[in-house]
Amino acid sequence: MDKLLIRGGNRLSGEITVSGAKNAALPILCAGLLTADTVQLSNVPNLQDVTTILRLLRQMGLQAEQDGDKVTLNGSAIDKLEAPYEMVKTMRASILVLGPLLARFGEARVSLPGGCAIGSRPVDQHIKGLQAMGAEVTIEAGYIHAKAKKLKGTRIVTDMITVTGTENLLMAATLAEGETILENAAREPEVTDLANLLVAMGAKIEGIGTDRLVIQGVESLHGASHAVIADRIETATFMCAVATVGGDVTLRNVRTDTLDVAFDKLREAGAILTSGDDWIRVQMASRPKAVSFRTTEYPGFPTDMQAQFMAMNCVAEGSSRVIETIFENRFMHVQEMNRLGAAITIEGHTAIINGVDKLVGAPVMATDLRASASLVIAALAAEGETLIDRIYHLDRGYDRMEVKLSAVGADIQRVK
Ligand code: EPU
């Protein structure tokens, strides 16, 4: 199993090119199931999760050709309407095939995702929405079995804001009969990116970017070309690394309009940020100042950046409070950070971080994707060597992170 060996203490300087967003690419690749035509995608990140979803889609009969960041999909020969447990258990986003398969083929069998390191993460809202659209859904032998000759448009109010739930129902609604209204819809830029592709494929969607999506179903969708939006979480992760260890880095191929809260918090921490159309320069000359925040849905502070900002707070001047409101168990990195000398205590959904003068390298273990990224940041700040185990979590969602970081001066290497 690969590990990362990091010797901390180096400042970061130079340029990093950000990849396409994982959480936009995954639903967008599933949207290829909605049409018999060809969908051409670019800026698709090179990640384990993308490899996994492509394997699943190919198993269903979707043709997928990958050439660097370009992926060409053709859904004219889909013959298997199932996502097996073996695939869903490795990647929960596999649930995103449910809506498209049901809408286009009238049937889908998708394994129920099991437990997850960061929380229980049920998919009841996906099911509730599809049932409201007329689907007959049964749960048998661990599988969601959904059937509907033709989905029917209706008004759906989800109990909470769910990102993949909104995406699944949005894709289903594009081919439903009549009008679907999705209230309490997620407004994440990744949902918007998916909606923009669907419109390019002939879908009729109003309210894109808002919490009320109104979809007029169409008979069929056609092919389209689309460039996946830049990854705001990858961008913020690198910005946070610079703010933690100091330096001067310019990030290219970014979407500055999706990063308001990260900008605010990094400025509060003392970073100097300048930006243009598709670039951001982060300069940090001093020790960061502690910043408190509470995770919420977009446009609030993303849960997917919580751990990385906590790493910065570990070495910051002052103390901070971080409240996690989206997932019930997303503090798995805390014990690992404390092994590096951090001073973090947890009370329920709140972490209290007292900034320390220094962290000291130690062997640590990654527990999920963003926790892994936070341990990389903490290790870059720590004195001496840190060996991070189980970095397959990192490879799921970051495109060659160690290559990008070493190009800006980090002492980081992958060891087999
Ligand atoms: N929830 C339910 N029932 C549902 C759906 C969600 O109770 O049917 C709850 C969840 O348990 C959670 C909250 O609602 O407490 C929000 O979950 P959401 O459905 O929004 O999460 P998700 O769609 O499963 C996506 C991202 C996550 C990201 C969350 C929150 C993808 C593929 N995944 O997950 O990304 O943390 O939204 O923004 O888009 C990551 O990239 O590291 C990651 C975990």
mmCIF file of N, CA and C and ligand atoms in Angstrom, residues 22-24 26-27 92-93 96 118-127 160-165 167 188 190 232-233 297 303-304 325-328 330 368-370, ligand 1:
data_model
loop_
_atom_site.group_PDB
_atom_site.id
_atom_site.type_symbol
_atom_site.label_atom_id
_atom_site.label_comp_id
_atom_site.label_asym_id
_atom_site.label_seq_id
_atom_site.Cartn_x
_atom_site.Cartn_y
_atom_site.Cartn_z
ATOM 1 N N LYS A 22 -13.792 16.775 -8.924
ATOM 2 C CA LYS A 22 -14.259 15.396 -8.738
ATOM 3 C C LYS A 22 -15.780 15.345 -8.612
ATOM 4 N N ASN A 23 -16.319 16.186 -7.735
ATOM 5 C CA ASN A 23 -17.743 16.078 -7.427
ATOM 6 C C ASN A 23 -18.652 16.649 -8.517
ATOM 7 N N ALA A 24 -18.038 17.270 -9.546
ATOM 8 C CA ALA A 24 -18.814 17.612 -10.743
ATOM 9 C C ALA A 24 -18.635 16.500 -11.772
ATOM 10 N N LEU A 26 -18.166 13.310 -11.423
ATOM 11 C CA LEU A 26 -18.874 12.046 -11.158
ATOM 12 C C LEU A 26 -20.329 12.091 -11.650
ATOM 13 N N PRO A 27 -21.144 13.096 -11.247
ATOM 14 C CA PRO A 27 -22.507 13.134 -11.806
ATOM 15 C C PRO A 27 -22.519 13.376 -13.309
ATOM 16 N N ARG A 92 -19.569 5.687 -2.917
ATOM 17 C CA ARG A 92 -20.992 5.980 -2.710
ATOM 18 C C ARG A 92 -21.613 6.737 -3.867
ATOM 19 N N ALA A 93 -20.777 7.529 -4.587
ATOM 20 C CA ALA A 93 -21.318 8.327 -5.689
ATOM 21 C C ALA A 93 -21.916 7.446 -6.790
ATOM 22 N N LEU A 96 -25.427 7.705 -8.148
ATOM 23 C CA LEU A 96 -25.815 8.672 -9.185
ATOM 24 C C LEU A 96 -26.264 8.034 -10.496
ATOM 25 N N ILE A 118 -17.332 8.967 7.483
ATOM 26 C CA ILE A 118 -17.640 10.328 7.953
ATOM 27 C C ILE A 118 -19.068 10.490 8.478
ATOM 28 N N GLY A 119 -19.899 9.459 8.325
ATOM 29 C CA GLY A 119 -21.269 9.576 8.820
ATOM 30 C C GLY A 119 -22.128 8.467 8.232
ATOM 31 N N SER A 120 -23.387 8.412 8.653
ATOM 32 C CA SER A 120 -24.216 7.290 8.193
ATOM 33 C C SER A 120 -24.651 7.461 6.731
ATOM 34 N N ARG A 121 -24.839 8.661 6.303
ATOM 35 C CA ARG A 121 -25.106 8.997 4.905
ATOM 36 C C ARG A 121 -26.179 8.145 4.218
ATOM 37 N N PRO A 122 -27.409 8.213 4.702
ATOM 38 C CA PRO A 122 -28.480 7.471 4.025
ATOM 39 C C PRO A 122 -28.832 8.089 2.666
ATOM 40 N N VAL A 123 -29.603 7.358 1.857
ATOM 41 C CA VAL A 123 -30.029 7.880 0.545
ATOM 42 C C VAL A 123 -31.554 7.939 0.454
ATOM 43 N N ASP A 124 -32.185 8.087 1.632
ATOM 44 C CA ASP A 124 -33.654 8.086 1.673
ATOM 45 C C ASP A 124 -34.271 9.201 0.831
ATOM 46 N N GLN A 125 -33.595 10.336 0.730
ATOM 47 C CA GLN A 125 -34.169 11.453 -0.029
ATOM 48 C C GLN A 125 -34.164 11.190 -1.537
ATOM 49 N N HIS A 126 -33.143 10.470 -1.995
ATOM 50 C CA HIS A 126 -33.101 10.081 -3.414
ATOM 51 C C HIS A 126 -34.338 9.211 -3.700
ATOM 52 N N ILE A 127 -34.562 8.254 -2.803
ATOM 53 C CA ILE A 127 -35.658 7.293 -2.991
ATOM 54 C C ILE A 127 -37.007 8.000 -2.872
ATOM 55 N N MET A 160 -33.752 17.670 3.759
ATOM 56 C CA MET A 160 -32.530 18.441 4.005
ATOM 57 C C MET A 160 -31.899 18.698 2.635
ATOM 58 N N ILE A 161 -30.886 19.543 2.644
ATOM 59 C CA ILE A 161 -30.226 19.832 1.370
ATOM 60 C C ILE A 161 -29.247 18.701 1.083
ATOM 61 N N THR A 162 -29.423 18.042 -0.046
ATOM 62 C CA THR A 162 -28.507 16.959 -0.406
ATOM 63 C C THR A 162 -27.956 17.168 -1.815
ATOM 64 N N VAL A 163 -26.639 17.062 -1.913
ATOM 65 C CA VAL A 163 -25.967 17.356 -3.183
ATOM 66 C C VAL A 163 -26.261 16.262 -4.211
ATOM 67 N N THR A 164 -25.860 15.015 -3.912
ATOM 68 C CA THR A 164 -26.099 13.962 -4.906
ATOM 69 C C THR A 164 -27.592 13.653 -5.030
ATOM 70 N N GLY A 165 -28.365 13.895 -3.962
ATOM 71 C CA GLY A 165 -29.820 13.717 -4.045
ATOM 72 C C GLY A 165 -30.397 14.675 -5.084
ATOM 73 N N GLU A 167 -28.798 16.027 -7.524
ATOM 74 C CA GLU A 167 -28.290 15.644 -8.853
ATOM 75 C C GLU A 167 -29.057 14.458 -9.432
ATOM 76 N N GLU A 188 -24.687 23.877 -4.756
ATOM 77 C CA GLU A 188 -23.249 23.708 -4.964
ATOM 78 C C GLU A 188 -22.888 23.931 -6.437
ATOM 79 N N GLU A 190 -21.087 22.353 -8.253
ATOM 80 C CA GLU A 190 -21.034 21.085 -8.986
ATOM 81 C C GLU A 190 -22.423 20.721 -9.514
ATOM 82 N N ARG A 232 -13.012 23.401 -6.727
ATOM 83 C CA ARG A 232 -12.861 24.459 -5.706
ATOM 84 C C ARG A 232 -12.247 23.887 -4.439
ATOM 85 N N ILE A 233 -12.475 22.602 -4.160
ATOM 86 C CA ILE A 233 -11.922 22.018 -2.931
ATOM 87 C C ILE A 233 -10.414 21.795 -3.102
ATOM 88 N N GLU A 297 -24.077 24.218 3.947
ATOM 89 C CA GLU A 297 -24.186 24.014 2.513
ATOM 90 C C GLU A 297 -23.695 25.257 1.772
ATOM 91 N N THR A 303 -18.043 21.542 4.156
ATOM 92 C CA THR A 303 -17.538 20.454 4.997
ATOM 93 C C THR A 303 -16.274 19.839 4.387
ATOM 94 N N ASP A 304 -16.180 19.877 3.056
ATOM 95 C CA ASP A 304 -15.017 19.279 2.386
ATOM 96 C C ASP A 304 -13.726 20.088 2.573
ATOM 97 N N THR A 325 -21.533 20.712 10.790
ATOM 98 C CA THR A 325 -22.988 20.526 10.841
ATOM 99 C C THR A 325 -23.501 19.554 9.771
ATOM 100 N N ILE A 326 -22.661 19.151 8.825
ATOM 101 C CA ILE A 326 -23.162 18.333 7.708
ATOM 102 C C ILE A 326 -23.061 16.832 8.001
ATOM 103 N N PHE A 327 -21.898 16.395 8.477
ATOM 104 C CA PHE A 327 -21.706 14.970 8.768
ATOM 105 C C PHE A 327 -21.439 14.771 10.260
ATOM 106 N N GLU A 328 -21.941 13.656 10.806
ATOM 107 C CA GLU A 328 -21.870 13.482 12.257
ATOM 108 C C GLU A 328 -20.518 12.968 12.744
ATOM 109 N N ARG A 330 -17.197 13.668 11.214
ATOM 110 C CA ARG A 330 -16.133 14.106 10.322
ATOM 111 C C ARG A 330 -14.975 14.760 11.078
ATOM 112 N N ASP A 368 -10.136 9.267 5.603
ATOM 113 C CA ASP A 368 -11.013 9.556 4.470
ATOM 114 C C ASP A 368 -10.312 10.602 3.615
ATOM 115 N N LEU A 369 -10.952 10.940 2.514
ATOM 116 C CA LEU A 369 -10.293 11.804 1.527
ATOM 117 C C LEU A 369 -9.810 13.147 2.091
ATOM 118 N N ARG A 370 -10.731 13.914 2.664
ATOM 119 C CA ARG A 370 -10.326 15.270 3.090
ATOM 120 C C ARG A 370 -9.457 15.209 4.341
HETATM 121 N N1 EPU B 1 -28.638 12.900 3.791
HETATM 122 C C1 EPU B 1 -29.695 12.135 4.240
HETATM 123 N N2 EPU B 1 -30.470 11.481 3.332
HETATM 124 C C2 EPU B 1 -30.229 11.549 1.980
HETATM 125 C C3 EPU B 1 -29.159 12.325 1.526
HETATM 126 C C4 EPU B 1 -28.369 13.002 2.459
HETATM 127 O O1 EPU B 1 -29.926 12.053 5.443
HETATM 128 O O2 EPU B 1 -30.974 10.920 1.229
HETATM 129 C C5 EPU B 1 -27.796 13.632 4.743
HETATM 130 C C6 EPU B 1 -26.358 13.089 4.784
HETATM 131 O O3 EPU B 1 -26.249 11.979 5.648
HETATM 132 C C7 EPU B 1 -25.596 14.303 5.256
HETATM 133 C C8 EPU B 1 -26.351 15.476 4.601
HETATM 134 O O4 EPU B 1 -27.641 14.966 4.291
HETATM 135 O O5 EPU B 1 -25.655 14.423 6.639
HETATM 136 C C9 EPU B 1 -25.731 16.023 3.337
HETATM 137 O O6 EPU B 1 -25.358 14.964 2.489
HETATM 138 P P1 EPU B 1 -25.303 15.087 0.906
HETATM 139 O O7 EPU B 1 -26.314 14.169 0.328
HETATM 140 O O8 EPU B 1 -25.342 16.507 0.490
HETATM 141 O O9 EPU B 1 -23.865 14.483 0.597
HETATM 142 P P2 EPU B 1 -23.480 13.636 -0.665
HETATM 143 O O10 EPU B 1 -24.273 14.103 -1.812
HETATM 144 O O11 EPU B 1 -23.486 12.193 -0.329
HETATM 145 C C10 EPU B 1 -21.646 15.244 -1.586
HETATM 146 C C11 EPU B 1 -20.184 15.142 -1.909
HETATM 147 C C12 EPU B 1 -19.386 15.036 -0.605
HETATM 148 C C13 EPU B 1 -19.685 16.289 0.227
HETATM 149 C C14 EPU B 1 -21.200 16.416 0.472
HETATM 150 C C15 EPU B 1 -21.578 17.680 1.215
HETATM 151 C C16 EPU B 1 -20.203 14.060 -4.064
HETATM 152 C C17 EPU B 1 -19.907 12.852 -4.875
HETATM 153 N N3 EPU B 1 -19.955 13.976 -2.756
HETATM 154 O O12 EPU B 1 -21.972 14.043 -0.876
HETATM 155 O O13 EPU B 1 -18.016 15.018 -0.975
HETATM 156 O O14 EPU B 1 -19.003 16.226 1.458
HETATM 157 O O15 EPU B 1 -21.887 16.404 -0.787
HETATM 158 O O16 EPU B 1 -21.168 18.800 0.514
HETATM 159 O O17 EPU B 1 -20.623 15.078 -4.583
HETATM 160 C C18 EPU B 1 -15.719 14.582 -0.673
HETATM 161 O O18 EPU B 1 -15.540 15.007 -1.839
HETATM 162 O O19 EPU B 1 -14.768 14.344 0.111
HETATM 163 C C19 EPU B 1 -17.091 14.339 -0.214
HETATM 164 C C20 EPU B 1 -17.364 13.571 0.837
#
